[in-house]
CSV table of C-alpha atoms and ligand atoms in Angstrom, one decimal:
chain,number,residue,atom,x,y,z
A,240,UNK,CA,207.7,-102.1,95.0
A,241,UNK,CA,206.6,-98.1,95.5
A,242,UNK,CA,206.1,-96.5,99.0
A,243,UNK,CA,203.2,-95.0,97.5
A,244,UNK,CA,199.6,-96.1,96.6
A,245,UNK,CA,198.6,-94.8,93.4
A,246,UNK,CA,194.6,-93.5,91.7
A,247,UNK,CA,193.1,-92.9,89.0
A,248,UNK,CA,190.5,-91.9,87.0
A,249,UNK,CA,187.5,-93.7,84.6
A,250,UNK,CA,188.1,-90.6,82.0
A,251,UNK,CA,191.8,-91.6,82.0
A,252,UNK,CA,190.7,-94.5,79.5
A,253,UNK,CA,188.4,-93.2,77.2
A,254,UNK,CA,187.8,-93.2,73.7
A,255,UNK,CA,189.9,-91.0,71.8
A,256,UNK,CA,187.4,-88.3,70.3
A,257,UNK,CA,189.2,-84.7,70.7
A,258,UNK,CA,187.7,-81.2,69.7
A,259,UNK,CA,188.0,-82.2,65.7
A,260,UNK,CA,187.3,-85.4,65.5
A,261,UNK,CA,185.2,-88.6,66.6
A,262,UNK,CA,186.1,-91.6,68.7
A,263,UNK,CA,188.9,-93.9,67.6
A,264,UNK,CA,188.3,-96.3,70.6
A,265,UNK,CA,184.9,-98.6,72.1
A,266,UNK,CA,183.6,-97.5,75.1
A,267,UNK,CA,184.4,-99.5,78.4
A,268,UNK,CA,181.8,-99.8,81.2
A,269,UNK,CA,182.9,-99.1,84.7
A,270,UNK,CA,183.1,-102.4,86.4
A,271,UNK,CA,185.6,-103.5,83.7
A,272,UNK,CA,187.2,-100.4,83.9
A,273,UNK,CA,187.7,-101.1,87.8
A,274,UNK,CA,189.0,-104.6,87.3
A,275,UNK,CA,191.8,-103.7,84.9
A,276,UNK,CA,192.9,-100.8,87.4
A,277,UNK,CA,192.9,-103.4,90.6
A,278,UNK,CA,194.9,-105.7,88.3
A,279,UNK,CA,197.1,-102.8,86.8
A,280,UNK,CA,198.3,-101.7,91.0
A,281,UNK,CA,196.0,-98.8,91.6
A,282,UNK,CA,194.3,-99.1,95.1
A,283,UNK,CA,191.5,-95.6,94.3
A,284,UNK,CA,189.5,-94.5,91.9
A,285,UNK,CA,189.2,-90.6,91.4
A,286,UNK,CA,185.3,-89.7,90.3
A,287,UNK,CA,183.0,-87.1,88.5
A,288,UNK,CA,179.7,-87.0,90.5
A,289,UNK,CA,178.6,-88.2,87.1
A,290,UNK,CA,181.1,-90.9,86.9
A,291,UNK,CA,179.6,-92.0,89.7
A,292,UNK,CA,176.2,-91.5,89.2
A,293,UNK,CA,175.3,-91.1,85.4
A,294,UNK,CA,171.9,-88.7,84.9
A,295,UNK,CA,171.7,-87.6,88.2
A,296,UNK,CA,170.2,-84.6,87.2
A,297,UNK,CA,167.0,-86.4,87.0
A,298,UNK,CA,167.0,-88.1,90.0
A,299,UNK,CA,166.2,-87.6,94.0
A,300,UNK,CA,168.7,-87.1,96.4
A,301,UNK,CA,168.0,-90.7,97.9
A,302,UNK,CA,168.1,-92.0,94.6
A,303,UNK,CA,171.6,-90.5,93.8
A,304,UNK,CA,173.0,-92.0,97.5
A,305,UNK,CA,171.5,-95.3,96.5
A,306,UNK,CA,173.0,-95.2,93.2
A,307,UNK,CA,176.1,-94.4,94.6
A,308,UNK,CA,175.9,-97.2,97.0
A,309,UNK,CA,175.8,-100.0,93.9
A,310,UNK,CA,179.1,-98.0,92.8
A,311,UNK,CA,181.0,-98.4,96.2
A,312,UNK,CA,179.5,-102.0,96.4
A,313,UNK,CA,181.6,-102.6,92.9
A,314,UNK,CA,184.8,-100.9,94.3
A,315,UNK,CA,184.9,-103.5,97.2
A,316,UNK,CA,184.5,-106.3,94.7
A,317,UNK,CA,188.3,-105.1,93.1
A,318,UNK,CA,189.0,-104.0,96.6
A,319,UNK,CA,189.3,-100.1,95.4
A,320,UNK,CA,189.2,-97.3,97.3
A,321,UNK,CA,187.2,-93.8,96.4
A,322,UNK,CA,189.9,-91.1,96.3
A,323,UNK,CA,188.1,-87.8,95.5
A,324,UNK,CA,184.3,-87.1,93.7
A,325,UNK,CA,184.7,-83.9,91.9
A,326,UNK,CA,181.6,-81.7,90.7
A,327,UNK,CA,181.5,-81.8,86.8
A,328,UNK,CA,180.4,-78.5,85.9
A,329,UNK,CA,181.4,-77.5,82.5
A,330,UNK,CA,179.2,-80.0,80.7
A,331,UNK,CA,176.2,-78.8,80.9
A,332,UNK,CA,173.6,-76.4,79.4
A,333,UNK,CA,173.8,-74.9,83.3
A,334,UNK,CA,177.6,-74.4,83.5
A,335,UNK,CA,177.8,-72.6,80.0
A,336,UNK,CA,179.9,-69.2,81.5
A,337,UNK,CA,180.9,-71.7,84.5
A,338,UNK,CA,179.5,-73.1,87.9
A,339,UNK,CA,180.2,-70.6,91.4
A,340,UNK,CA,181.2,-67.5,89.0
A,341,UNK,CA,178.5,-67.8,86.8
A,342,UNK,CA,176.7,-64.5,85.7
A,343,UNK,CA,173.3,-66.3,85.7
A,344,UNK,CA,172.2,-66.4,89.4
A,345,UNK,CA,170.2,-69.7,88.5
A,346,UNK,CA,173.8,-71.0,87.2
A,347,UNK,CA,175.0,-70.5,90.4
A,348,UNK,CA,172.4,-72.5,92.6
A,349,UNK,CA,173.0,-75.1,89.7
A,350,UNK,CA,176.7,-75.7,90.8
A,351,UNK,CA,175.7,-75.6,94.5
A,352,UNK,CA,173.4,-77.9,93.7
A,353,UNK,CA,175.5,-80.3,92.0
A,354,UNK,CA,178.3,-79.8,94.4
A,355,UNK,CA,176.1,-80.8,97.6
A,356,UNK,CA,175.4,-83.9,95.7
A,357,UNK,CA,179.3,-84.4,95.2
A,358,UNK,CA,179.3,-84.8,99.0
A,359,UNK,CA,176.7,-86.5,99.4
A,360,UNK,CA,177.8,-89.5,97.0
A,361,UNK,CA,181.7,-89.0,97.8
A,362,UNK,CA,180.3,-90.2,101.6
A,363,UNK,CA,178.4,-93.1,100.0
A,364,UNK,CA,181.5,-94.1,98.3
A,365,UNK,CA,183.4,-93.4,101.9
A,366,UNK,CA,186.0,-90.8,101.0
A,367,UNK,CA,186.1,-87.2,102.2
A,368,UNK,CA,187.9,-85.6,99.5
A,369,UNK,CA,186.4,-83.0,96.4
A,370,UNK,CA,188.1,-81.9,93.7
A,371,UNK,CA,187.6,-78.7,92.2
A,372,UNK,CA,188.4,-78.4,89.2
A,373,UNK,CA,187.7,-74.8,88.1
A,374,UNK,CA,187.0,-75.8,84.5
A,375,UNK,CA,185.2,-72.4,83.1
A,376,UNK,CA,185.3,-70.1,86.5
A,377,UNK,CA,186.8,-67.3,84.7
A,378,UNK,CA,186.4,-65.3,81.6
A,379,UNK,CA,186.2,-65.9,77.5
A,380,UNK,CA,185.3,-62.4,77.4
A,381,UNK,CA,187.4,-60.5,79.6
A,382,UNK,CA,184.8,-57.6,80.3
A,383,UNK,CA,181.9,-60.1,81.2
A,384,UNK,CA,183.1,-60.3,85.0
A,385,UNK,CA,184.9,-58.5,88.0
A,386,UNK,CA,187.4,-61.1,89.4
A,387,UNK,CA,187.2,-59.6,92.9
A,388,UNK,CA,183.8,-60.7,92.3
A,389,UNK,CA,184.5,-64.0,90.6
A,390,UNK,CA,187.2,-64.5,93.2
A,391,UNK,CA,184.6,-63.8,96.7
A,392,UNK,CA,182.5,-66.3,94.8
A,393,UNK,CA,184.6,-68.8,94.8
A,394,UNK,CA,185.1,-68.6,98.6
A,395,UNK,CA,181.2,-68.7,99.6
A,396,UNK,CA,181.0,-71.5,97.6
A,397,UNK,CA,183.5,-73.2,99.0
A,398,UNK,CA,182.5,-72.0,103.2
A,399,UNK,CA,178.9,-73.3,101.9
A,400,UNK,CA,180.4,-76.6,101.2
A,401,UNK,CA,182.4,-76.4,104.2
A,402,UNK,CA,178.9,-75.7,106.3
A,403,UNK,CA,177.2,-78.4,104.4
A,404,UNK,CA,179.6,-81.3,105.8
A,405,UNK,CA,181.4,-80.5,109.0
A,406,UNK,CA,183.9,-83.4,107.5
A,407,UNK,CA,184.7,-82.8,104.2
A,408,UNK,CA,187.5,-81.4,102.5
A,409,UNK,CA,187.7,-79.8,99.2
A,410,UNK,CA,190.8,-79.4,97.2
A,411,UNK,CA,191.2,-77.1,94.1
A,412,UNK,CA,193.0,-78.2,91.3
A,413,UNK,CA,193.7,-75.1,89.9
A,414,UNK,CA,194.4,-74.7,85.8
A,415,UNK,CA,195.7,-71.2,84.1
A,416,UNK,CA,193.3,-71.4,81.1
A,417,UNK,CA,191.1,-73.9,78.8
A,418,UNK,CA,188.9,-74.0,78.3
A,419,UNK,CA,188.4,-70.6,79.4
A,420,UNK,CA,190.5,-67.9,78.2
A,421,UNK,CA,191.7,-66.8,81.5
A,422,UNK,CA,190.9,-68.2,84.9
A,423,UNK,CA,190.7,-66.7,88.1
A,424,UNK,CA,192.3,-68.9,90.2
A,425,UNK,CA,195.0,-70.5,88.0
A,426,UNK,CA,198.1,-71.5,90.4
A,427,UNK,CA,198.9,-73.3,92.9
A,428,UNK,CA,199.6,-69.7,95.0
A,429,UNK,CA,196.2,-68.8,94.5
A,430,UNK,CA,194.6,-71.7,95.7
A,431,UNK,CA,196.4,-71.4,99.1
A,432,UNK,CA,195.8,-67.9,99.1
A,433,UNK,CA,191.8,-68.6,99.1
A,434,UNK,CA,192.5,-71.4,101.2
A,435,UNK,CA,193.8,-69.1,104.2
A,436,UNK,CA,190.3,-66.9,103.0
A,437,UNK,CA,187.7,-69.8,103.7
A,438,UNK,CA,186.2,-70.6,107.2
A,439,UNK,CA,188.3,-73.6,108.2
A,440,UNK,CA,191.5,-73.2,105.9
A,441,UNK,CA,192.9,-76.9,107.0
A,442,UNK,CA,190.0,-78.2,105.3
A,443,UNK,CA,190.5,-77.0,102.2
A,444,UNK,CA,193.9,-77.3,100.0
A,445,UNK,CA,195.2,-78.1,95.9
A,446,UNK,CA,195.7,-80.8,93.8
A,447,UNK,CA,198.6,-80.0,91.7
A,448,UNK,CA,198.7,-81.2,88.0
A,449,UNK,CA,201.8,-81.2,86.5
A,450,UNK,CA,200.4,-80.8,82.8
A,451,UNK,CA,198.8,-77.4,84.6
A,452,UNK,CA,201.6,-75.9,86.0
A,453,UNK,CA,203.4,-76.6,82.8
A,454,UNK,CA,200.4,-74.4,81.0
A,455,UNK,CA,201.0,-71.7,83.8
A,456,UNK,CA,204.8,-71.6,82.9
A,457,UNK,CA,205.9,-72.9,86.5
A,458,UNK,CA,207.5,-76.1,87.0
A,459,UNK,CA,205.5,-78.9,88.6
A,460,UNK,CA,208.3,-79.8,91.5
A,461,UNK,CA,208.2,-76.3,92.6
A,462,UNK,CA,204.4,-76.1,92.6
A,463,UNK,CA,204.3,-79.4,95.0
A,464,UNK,CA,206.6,-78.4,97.5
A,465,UNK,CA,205.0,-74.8,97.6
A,466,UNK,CA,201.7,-76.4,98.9
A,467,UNK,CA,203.4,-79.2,101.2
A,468,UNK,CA,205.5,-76.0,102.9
A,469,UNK,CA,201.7,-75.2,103.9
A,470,UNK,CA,200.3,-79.0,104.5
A,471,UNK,CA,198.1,-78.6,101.7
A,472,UNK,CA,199.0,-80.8,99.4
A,473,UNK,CA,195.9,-83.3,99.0
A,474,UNK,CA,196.7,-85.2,95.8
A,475,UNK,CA,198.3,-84.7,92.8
A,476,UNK,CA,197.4,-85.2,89.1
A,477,UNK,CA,201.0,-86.0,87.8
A,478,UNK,CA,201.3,-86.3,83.8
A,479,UNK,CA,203.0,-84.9,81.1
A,480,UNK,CA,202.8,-81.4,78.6
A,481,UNK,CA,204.6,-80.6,75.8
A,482,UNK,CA,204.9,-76.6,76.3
A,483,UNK,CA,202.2,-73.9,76.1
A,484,UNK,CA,199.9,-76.1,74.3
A,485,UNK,CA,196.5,-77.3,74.2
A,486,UNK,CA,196.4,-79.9,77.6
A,487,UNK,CA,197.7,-82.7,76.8
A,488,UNK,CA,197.2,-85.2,79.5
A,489,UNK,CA,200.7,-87.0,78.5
A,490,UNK,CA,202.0,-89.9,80.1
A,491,UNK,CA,204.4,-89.4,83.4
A,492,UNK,CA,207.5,-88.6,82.0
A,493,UNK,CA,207.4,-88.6,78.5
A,494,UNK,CA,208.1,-85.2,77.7
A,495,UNK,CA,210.5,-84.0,80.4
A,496,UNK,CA,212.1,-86.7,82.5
A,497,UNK,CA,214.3,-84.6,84.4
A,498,UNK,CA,211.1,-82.4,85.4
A,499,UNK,CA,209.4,-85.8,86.2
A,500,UNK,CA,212.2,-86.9,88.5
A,501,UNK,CA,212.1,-83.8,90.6
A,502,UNK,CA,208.2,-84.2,91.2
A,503,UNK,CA,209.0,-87.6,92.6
A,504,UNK,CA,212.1,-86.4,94.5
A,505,UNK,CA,209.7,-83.5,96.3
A,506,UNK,CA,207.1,-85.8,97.3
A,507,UNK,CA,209.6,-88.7,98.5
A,508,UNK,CA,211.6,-85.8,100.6
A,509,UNK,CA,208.3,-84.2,102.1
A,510,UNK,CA,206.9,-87.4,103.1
A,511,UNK,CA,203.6,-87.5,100.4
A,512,UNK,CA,201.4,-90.4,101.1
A,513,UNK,CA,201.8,-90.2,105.0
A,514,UNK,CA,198.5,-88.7,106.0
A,515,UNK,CA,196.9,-91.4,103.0
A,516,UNK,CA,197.7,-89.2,99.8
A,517,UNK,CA,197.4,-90.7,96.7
A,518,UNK,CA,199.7,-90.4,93.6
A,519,UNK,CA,197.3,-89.7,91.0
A,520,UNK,CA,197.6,-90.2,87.4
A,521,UNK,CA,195.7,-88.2,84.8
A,522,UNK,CA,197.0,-89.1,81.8
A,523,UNK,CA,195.2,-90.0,78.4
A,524,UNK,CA,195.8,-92.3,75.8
A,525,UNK,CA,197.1,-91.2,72.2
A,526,UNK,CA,194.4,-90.9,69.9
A,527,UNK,CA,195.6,-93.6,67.6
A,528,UNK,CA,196.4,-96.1,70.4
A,529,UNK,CA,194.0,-99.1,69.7
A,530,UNK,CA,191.3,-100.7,71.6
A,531,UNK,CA,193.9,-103.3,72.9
A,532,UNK,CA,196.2,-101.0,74.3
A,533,UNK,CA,193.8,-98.6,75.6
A,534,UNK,CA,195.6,-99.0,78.9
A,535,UNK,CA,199.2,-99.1,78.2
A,536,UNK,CA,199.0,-95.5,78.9
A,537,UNK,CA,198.6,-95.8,82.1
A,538,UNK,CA,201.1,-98.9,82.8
A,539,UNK,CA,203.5,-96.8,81.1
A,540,UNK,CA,202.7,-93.6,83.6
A,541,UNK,CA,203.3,-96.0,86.6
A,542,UNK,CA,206.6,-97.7,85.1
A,543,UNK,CA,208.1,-94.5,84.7
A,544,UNK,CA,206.6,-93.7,88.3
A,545,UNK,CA,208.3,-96.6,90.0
A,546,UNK,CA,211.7,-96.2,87.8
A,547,UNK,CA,212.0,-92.4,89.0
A,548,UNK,CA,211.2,-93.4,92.5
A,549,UNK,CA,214.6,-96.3,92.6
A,550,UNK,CA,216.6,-93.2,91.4
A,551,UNK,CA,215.7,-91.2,94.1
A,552,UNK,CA,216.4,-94.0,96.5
A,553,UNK,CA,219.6,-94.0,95.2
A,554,UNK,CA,220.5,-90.2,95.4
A,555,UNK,CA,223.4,-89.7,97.1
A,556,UNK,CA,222.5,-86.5,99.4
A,557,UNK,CA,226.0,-86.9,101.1
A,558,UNK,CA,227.6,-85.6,97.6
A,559,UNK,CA,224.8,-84.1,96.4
A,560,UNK,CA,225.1,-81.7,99.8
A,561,UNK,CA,229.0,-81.4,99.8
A,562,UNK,CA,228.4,-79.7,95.8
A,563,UNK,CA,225.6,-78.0,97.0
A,564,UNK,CA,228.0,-76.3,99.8
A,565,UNK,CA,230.9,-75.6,97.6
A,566,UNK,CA,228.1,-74.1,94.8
A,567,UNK,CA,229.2,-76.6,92.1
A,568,UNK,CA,226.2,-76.5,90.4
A,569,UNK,CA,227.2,-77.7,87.3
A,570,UNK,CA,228.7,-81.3,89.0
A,571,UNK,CA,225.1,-81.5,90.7
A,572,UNK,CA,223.2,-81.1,87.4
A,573,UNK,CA,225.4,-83.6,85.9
A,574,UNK,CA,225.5,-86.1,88.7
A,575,UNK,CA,221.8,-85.8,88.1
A,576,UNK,CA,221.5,-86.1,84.8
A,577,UNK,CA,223.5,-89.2,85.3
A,578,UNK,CA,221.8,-91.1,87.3
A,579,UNK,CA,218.9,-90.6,85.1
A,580,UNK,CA,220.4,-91.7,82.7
A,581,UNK,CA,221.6,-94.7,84.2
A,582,UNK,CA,225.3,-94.2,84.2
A,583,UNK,CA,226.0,-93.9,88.1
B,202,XUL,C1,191.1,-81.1,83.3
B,202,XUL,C2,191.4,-82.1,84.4
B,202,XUL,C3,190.3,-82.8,85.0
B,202,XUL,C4,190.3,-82.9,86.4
B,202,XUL,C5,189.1,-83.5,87.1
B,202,XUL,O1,192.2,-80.5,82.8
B,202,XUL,O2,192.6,-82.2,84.8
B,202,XUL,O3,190.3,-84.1,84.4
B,202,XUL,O4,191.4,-83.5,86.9
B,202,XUL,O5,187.9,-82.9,86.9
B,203,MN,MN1,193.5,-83.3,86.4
């Protein structure tokens, strides 16, 4: 059994189409979707406004709360939760150069726009958390904007939120590049650095994906314990990355195991999951999995999960603390490695 409750999101099974090719996998609708994650452990869904509410676009503000209504009334029948909504705006015709930093003032009012509704239908649903994720808020052409300007963007947006709902609390899940060139707020350290820079800081904190950090060249543990030192933590996205690479969306673990262990380590030490955190996946499937295993993926993710989360219940921090006094690092590393490996 795991001290933690764990999310996820409907993207997380999808069907297999990448940049330079088509799908591979049949589409699932949401309700089944639901079911399988109440059967596989999860207790939350994570959302896309448009995950949610599909075309809303074209529809009233009372017709997207209804909508979103029928969608909470379906997570009560698997006895879900609503973890996050998050504001999808890199799809669109609107969110070509990007949502708040857009160079197109009519872009702009676009991702407020969309971001409002977030709100909106993440109350409907009954949580208070958004995710940002700053998909394209940054540059493909370096020239094409001033980050002090991007940057000061990125904070009204956020206070406006802040004004809109006297409740909610957004979280940024900050990503170095892709599929932008370069981002403007790509780590962890800048999130909590426009954090302190918003109208009510408390409300507004990160969501640290491994697979991003990994992109940024920083190691996920490190990342996670940096924004618990300042409470603002809110969820995490934990996967796996192989390297600089395109993002990969691995399962937990796969690549780096030692890495993965940490991640669960820092959040077990810091207490993650007290004030209602969830342990996020975002993980995708391998393009050749088949229709049939289209969620082993994330079965796998929480196996691994639960496996790392024993061997940190069985750390001994009596010895572990008696090397770290006399410096013997290399005992600590291999009584480490050990226990991953299942020898002590
Ligand atoms: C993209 C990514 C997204 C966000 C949600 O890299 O991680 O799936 O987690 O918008
Ligand atoms: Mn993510």
């Amino acid at each position: 059994m795991s001290q933690f409750k764990f999310s996820v999101g409907p993207w997380n099974v999808h069907t297999g189409a990448d940049s330079y090719g088509p799908a591979t996998r049949s589409e699932i609708d949401l309700e089944t979707k639901f079911a399988k994650f109440a059967e596989l452990g999860f207790s939350a869904v994570q959302f896309h406004d448009d995950d949610a509410v599909p075309g809303l676009n074209n529809m009233t503000e009372e017709e997207i709360k209804a909508h979103a209504r029928q969608v909470k009334a379906l997570l009560d029948k698997y006895n879900l939760k609503a973890e996050f909504v998050a504001p999808r705006l890199w799809m669109d015709p609107h969110t070509q150069d990007g949502g708040y930093m857009s160079t197109s003032q009519e872009d702009r009012e676009f991702a407020m726009w969309r971001s409002y509704r977030s709100i909106d239908i993440a109350k409907e649903l009954g949580t208070d958390l958004i995710v940002l994720w700053l998909a394209r808020e940054g540059t493909l052409c370096a020239e094409s904007k001033n980050p002090t300007w991007a940057t000061r963007q990125l904070i009204d947006a956020i206070n406006k939120m802040l004004e809109y709902d006297d409740q909610i609390r957004i979280c940024i899940e900050p990503k170095p590049n892709e599929p932008i060139d370069r981002s403007i707020c790509g780590t962890m350290g800048h999130v909590m650095a426009v954090s302190a820079a918003t109208i009510d800081p408390k409300r507004v904190g990160g969501n640290l994906e491994s697979a991003h950090a990994i992109l940024a060249g920083l190691d996920p543990a490190n990342e996670i314990g940096f924004a618990m030192a300042f409470g603002k933590l809110f969820t995490v996205h934990l996967n796996d990355q192989n390297s600089i690479r395109y993002d990969q969306d691995k399962s937990f673990g796969v690549e780096n195991l030692r890495a993965a262990f940490n991640q669960v380590k820092v959040l077990v030490e810091n207490h993650y999951g007290d004030k209602g955190e969830y342990v996020g996946l975002d993980v995708k499937a391998m393009r050749t999995t088949s229709d049939a295993d289209s969620y082993e993926h994330l079965k796998n993710s929480l196996e691994v999960f639960r496996a790392l989360e024993e061997k940190v219940a069985r750390y001994d921090y009596d010895y572990a603390n008696k090397l770290i006094a006399a410096r013997k690092f290399e005992q600590l590393e291999m009584y480490t490695m050990n226990l991953i490996m299942g020898l002590v």
